[in-house]
Amino acid sequence: MQLNLPQYTFKSRDNRGQLEIFCPLRRKWLVLTPEEYIRQQVIQHLHLSQGFDLMWMKSEVAIPLASGVVRADLVVYNTDGSVEGIVECKAPQVMIDESVLHQANKYHFALKAKWVLLTNGFQHLCFAGIIWEESWPQKN
C-alpha cells in the first residue's frame, strides 16, 4: 500500500496464517491490521525523519476520563516527562473527520499535549494548542 508517508521497512512474520508486525515500542509482535500498519509507519517517520527517540514514545497509552479509560494510539514525551504530542491513527479507509478530531481532543485536554497529529496514512492533520472548544457552534 502506497501511503502519503515515506515507506519504511519492518520486521514481519506469518504466525499460523496471521501476518504480524514487530512493534519497537511495545517490543512484541502484533497482528498487522491496517491501523497498526499506519501506526508503525508513523512511529518510524517520527523517529527516522523527525528525530524523536523511540524511548520517548509510547503506544496504546491508557488515559482515564470521566467516561472511562480510553487509549491513545501514540504519545510522544519530552525528556522531562511532559507530553510533546499525541498521534491518533486510523485505517486508510477511515476519513479524518470531526468525530476523529473530537476523539483526539479529549486525549489532548487530558494529557496537555503541545500538538496532536491525526492520520489515516493519506491525510495528515496536525494541530498545536487548543484544537476544539466545546462552546463552538455546532452544525444544525
PDB file of C-alpha atoms in Angstrom:
ATOM      1  CA  MET A   1       0.000   0.000   0.000  1.00  0.00           C
ATOM      2  CA  GLN A   2       1.484   3.369  -1.043  1.00  0.00           C
ATOM      3  CA  LEU A   3       0.753   5.904   1.681  1.00  0.00           C
ATOM      4  CA  ASN A   4       1.345   9.633   1.833  1.00  0.00           C
ATOM      5  CA  LEU A   5       4.377   8.902   4.058  1.00  0.00           C
ATOM      6  CA  PRO A   6       7.877   7.667   3.318  1.00  0.00           C
ATOM      7  CA  GLN A   7       7.904   3.855   3.206  1.00  0.00           C
ATOM      8  CA  TYR A   8       9.852   2.114   5.953  1.00  0.00           C
ATOM      9  CA  THR A   9      10.964  -1.491   6.344  1.00  0.00           C
ATOM     10  CA  PHE A  10       9.535  -3.566   9.186  1.00  0.00           C
ATOM     11  CA  LYS A  11      10.059  -6.940  10.763  1.00  0.00           C
ATOM     12  CA  SER A  12       7.068  -9.055   9.868  1.00  0.00           C
ATOM     13  CA  ARG A  13       6.167 -12.727  10.080  1.00  0.00           C
ATOM     14  CA  ASP A  14       3.440 -15.198   9.330  1.00  0.00           C
ATOM     15  CA  ASN A  15       2.169 -16.724  12.556  1.00  0.00           C
ATOM     16  CA  ARG A  16      -0.102 -19.654  11.643  1.00  0.00           C
ATOM     17  CA  GLY A  17      -1.625 -17.758   8.741  1.00  0.00           C
ATOM     18  CA  GLN A  18      -1.844 -14.444  10.606  1.00  0.00           C
ATOM     19  CA  LEU A  19       0.514 -11.712   9.397  1.00  0.00           C
ATOM     20  CA  GLU A  20       2.228  -9.903  12.283  1.00  0.00           C
ATOM     21  CA  ILE A  21       4.462  -6.852  12.594  1.00  0.00           C
ATOM     22  CA  PHE A  22       7.037  -6.198  15.316  1.00  0.00           C
ATOM     23  CA  CYS A  23       6.403  -3.045  17.368  1.00  0.00           C
ATOM     24  CA  PRO A  24       9.670  -1.499  18.602  1.00  0.00           C
ATOM     25  CA  LEU A  25       7.833   0.450  21.316  1.00  0.00           C
ATOM     26  CA  ARG A  26       5.956  -2.472  22.866  1.00  0.00           C
ATOM     27  CA  ARG A  27       8.738  -4.919  21.911  1.00  0.00           C
ATOM     28  CA  LYS A  28       6.279  -7.542  20.758  1.00  0.00           C
ATOM     29  CA  TRP A  29       4.602  -8.978  17.689  1.00  0.00           C
ATOM     30  CA  LEU A  30       1.175  -7.538  16.828  1.00  0.00           C
ATOM     31  CA  VAL A  31      -1.488  -8.554  14.328  1.00  0.00           C
ATOM     32  CA  LEU A  32      -0.926  -6.478  11.197  1.00  0.00           C
ATOM     33  CA  THR A  33      -4.212  -4.592  10.848  1.00  0.00           C
ATOM     34  CA  PRO A  34      -4.486  -1.555   8.552  1.00  0.00           C
ATOM     35  CA  GLU A  35      -4.493   0.766  11.585  1.00  0.00           C
ATOM     36  CA  GLU A  36      -1.431  -0.954  13.075  1.00  0.00           C
ATOM     37  CA  TYR A  37       0.398  -0.556   9.762  1.00  0.00           C
ATOM     38  CA  ILE A  38      -0.314   3.205   9.840  1.00  0.00           C
ATOM     39  CA  ARG A  39       0.818   3.417  13.484  1.00  0.00           C
ATOM     40  CA  GLN A  40       4.109   1.648  12.710  1.00  0.00           C
ATOM     41  CA  GLN A  41       4.701   3.899   9.692  1.00  0.00           C
ATOM     42  CA  VAL A  42       4.129   6.997  11.846  1.00  0.00           C
ATOM     43  CA  ILE A  43       6.420   5.693  14.615  1.00  0.00           C
ATOM     44  CA  GLN A  44       9.217   5.202  12.080  1.00  0.00           C
ATOM     45  CA  HIS A  45       8.555   8.584  10.455  1.00  0.00           C
ATOM     46  CA  LEU A  46       8.664  10.427  13.775  1.00  0.00           C
ATOM     47  CA  HIS A  47      11.844   8.566  14.716  1.00  0.00           C
ATOM     48  CA  LEU A  48      13.812   8.477  11.460  1.00  0.00           C
ATOM     49  CA  SER A  49      12.602  11.642   9.723  1.00  0.00           C
ATOM     50  CA  GLN A  50      11.661  13.917  12.609  1.00  0.00           C
ATOM     51  CA  GLY A  51      14.295  12.901  15.171  1.00  0.00           C
ATOM     52  CA  PHE A  52      12.068  11.720  18.015  1.00  0.00           C
ATOM     53  CA  ASP A  53      13.759   8.998  20.080  1.00  0.00           C
ATOM     54  CA  LEU A  54      11.862   5.713  20.369  1.00  0.00           C
ATOM     55  CA  MET A  55      12.479   5.682  24.107  1.00  0.00           C
ATOM     56  CA  TRP A  56      10.278   8.797  24.434  1.00  0.00           C
ATOM     57  CA  MET A  57       7.317   7.288  22.551  1.00  0.00           C
ATOM     58  CA  LYS A  58       4.636   5.030  23.954  1.00  0.00           C
ATOM     59  CA  SER A  59       1.872   3.196  22.124  1.00  0.00           C
ATOM     60  CA  GLU A  60      -1.643   2.434  23.384  1.00  0.00           C
ATOM     61  CA  VAL A  61      -1.438   4.838  26.326  1.00  0.00           C
ATOM     62  CA  ALA A  62      -4.290   4.489  28.829  1.00  0.00           C
ATOM     63  CA  ILE A  63      -5.985   7.816  29.587  1.00  0.00           C
ATOM     64  CA  PRO A  64      -8.529   7.983  32.414  1.00  0.00           C
ATOM     65  CA  LEU A  65     -11.530  10.146  31.511  1.00  0.00           C
ATOM     66  CA  ALA A  66     -14.805  10.749  33.308  1.00  0.00           C
ATOM     67  CA  SER A  67     -16.471   8.451  30.760  1.00  0.00           C
ATOM     68  CA  GLY A  68     -13.925   5.670  31.345  1.00  0.00           C
ATOM     69  CA  VAL A  69     -10.430   4.721  30.266  1.00  0.00           C
ATOM     70  CA  VAL A  70      -9.512   5.313  26.615  1.00  0.00           C
ATOM     71  CA  ARG A  71      -6.268   4.570  24.749  1.00  0.00           C
ATOM     72  CA  ALA A  72      -4.234   6.983  22.675  1.00  0.00           C
ATOM     73  CA  ASP A  73      -2.566   5.330  19.685  1.00  0.00           C
ATOM     74  CA  LEU A  74       0.764   7.044  20.263  1.00  0.00           C
ATOM     75  CA  VAL A  75       2.100   9.557  22.777  1.00  0.00           C
ATOM     76  CA  VAL A  76       5.423  11.354  22.357  1.00  0.00           C
ATOM     77  CA  TYR A  77       7.058  12.601  25.556  1.00  0.00           C
ATOM     78  CA  ASN A  78       9.718  15.192  26.318  1.00  0.00           C
ATOM     79  CA  THR A  79      12.758  14.273  28.391  1.00  0.00           C
ATOM     80  CA  ASP A  80      11.103  15.893  31.445  1.00  0.00           C
ATOM     81  CA  GLY A  81       8.122  13.525  31.128  1.00  0.00           C
ATOM     82  CA  SER A  82       5.693  16.117  29.780  1.00  0.00           C
ATOM     83  CA  VAL A  83       3.642  15.237  26.728  1.00  0.00           C
ATOM     84  CA  GLU A  84       5.020  16.615  23.482  1.00  0.00           C
ATOM     85  CA  GLY A  85       2.413  15.163  21.158  1.00  0.00           C
ATOM     86  CA  ILE A  86      -0.419  12.731  20.608  1.00  0.00           C
ATOM     87  CA  VAL A  87      -0.992  10.746  17.422  1.00  0.00           C
ATOM     88  CA  GLU A  88      -4.353   9.250  16.512  1.00  0.00           C
ATOM     89  CA  CYS A  89      -4.085   6.699  13.697  1.00  0.00           C
ATOM     90  CA  LYS A  90      -6.946   5.426  11.604  1.00  0.00           C
ATOM     91  CA  ALA A  91      -7.064   2.788   8.888  1.00  0.00           C
ATOM     92  CA  PRO A  92      -6.637   4.211   5.366  1.00  0.00           C
ATOM     93  CA  GLN A  93     -10.338   3.825   4.541  1.00  0.00           C
ATOM     94  CA  VAL A  94     -11.407   5.808   7.646  1.00  0.00           C
ATOM     95  CA  MET A  95     -11.897   9.504   6.960  1.00  0.00           C
ATOM     96  CA  ILE A  96     -10.333  12.045   9.297  1.00  0.00           C
ATOM     97  CA  ASP A  97     -13.498  13.893  10.232  1.00  0.00           C
ATOM     98  CA  GLU A  98     -14.987  15.827  13.117  1.00  0.00           C
ATOM     99  CA  SER A  99     -15.537  12.669  15.187  1.00  0.00           C
ATOM    100  CA  VAL A 100     -11.819  11.805  14.978  1.00  0.00           C
ATOM    101  CA  LEU A 101     -10.925  15.387  15.887  1.00  0.00           C
ATOM    102  CA  HIS A 102     -13.273  15.252  18.865  1.00  0.00           C
ATOM    103  CA  GLN A 103     -11.785  11.912  19.994  1.00  0.00           C
ATOM    104  CA  ALA A 104      -8.215  13.246  19.815  1.00  0.00           C
ATOM    105  CA  ASN A 105      -9.194  16.458  21.540  1.00  0.00           C
ATOM    106  CA  LYS A 106     -10.329  14.502  24.618  1.00  0.00           C
ATOM    107  CA  TYR A 107      -6.839  12.997  24.770  1.00  0.00           C
ATOM    108  CA  HIS A 108      -5.288  16.419  24.240  1.00  0.00           C
ATOM    109  CA  PHE A 109      -7.141  18.012  27.134  1.00  0.00           C
ATOM    110  CA  ALA A 110      -6.333  15.103  29.451  1.00  0.00           C
ATOM    111  CA  LEU A 111      -2.625  14.947  28.587  1.00  0.00           C
ATOM    112  CA  LYS A 112      -1.932  18.637  27.812  1.00  0.00           C
ATOM    113  CA  ALA A 113      -0.039  17.869  24.607  1.00  0.00           C
ATOM    114  CA  LYS A 114       1.738  20.570  22.619  1.00  0.00           C
ATOM    115  CA  TRP A 115       0.471  19.091  19.360  1.00  0.00           C
ATOM    116  CA  VAL A 116      -1.915  16.475  18.021  1.00  0.00           C
ATOM    117  CA  LEU A 117      -1.499  14.562  14.751  1.00  0.00           C
ATOM    118  CA  LEU A 118      -4.414  12.791  13.091  1.00  0.00           C
ATOM    119  CA  THR A 119      -3.622  10.448  10.200  1.00  0.00           C
ATOM    120  CA  ASN A 120      -5.032   7.675   8.083  1.00  0.00           C
ATOM    121  CA  GLY A 121      -1.813   7.363   6.079  1.00  0.00           C
ATOM    122  CA  PHE A 122      -3.114   9.528   3.248  1.00  0.00           C
ATOM    123  CA  GLN A 123      -4.451  12.559   5.074  1.00  0.00           C
ATOM    124  CA  HIS A 124      -2.483  14.128   7.939  1.00  0.00           C
ATOM    125  CA  LEU A 125      -3.770  16.918  10.154  1.00  0.00           C
ATOM    126  CA  CYS A 126      -1.551  18.412  12.826  1.00  0.00           C
ATOM    127  CA  PHE A 127      -2.771  20.906  15.397  1.00  0.00           C
ATOM    128  CA  ALA A 128      -0.879  22.898  18.010  1.00  0.00           C
ATOM    129  CA  GLY A 129      -2.512  24.152  21.202  1.00  0.00           C
ATOM    130  CA  ILE A 130      -6.290  24.060  21.645  1.00  0.00           C
ATOM    131  CA  ILE A 131      -7.904  22.220  18.764  1.00  0.00           C
ATOM    132  CA  TRP A 132     -11.520  22.212  19.856  1.00  0.00           C
ATOM    133  CA  GLU A 133     -13.680  24.227  22.148  1.00  0.00           C
ATOM    134  CA  GLU A 134     -16.969  22.825  23.335  1.00  0.00           C
ATOM    135  CA  SER A 135     -18.508  26.301  23.051  1.00  0.00           C
ATOM    136  CA  TRP A 136     -18.015  26.402  19.268  1.00  0.00           C
ATOM    137  CA  PRO A 137     -21.248  26.484  17.278  1.00  0.00           C
ATOM    138  CA  GLN A 138     -22.464  23.043  16.282  1.00  0.00           C
ATOM    139  CA  LYS A 139     -23.765  22.101  12.832  1.00  0.00           C
ATOM    140  CA  ASN A 140     -27.534  22.278  12.509  1.00  0.00           C
TER     141      ASN A 140
END
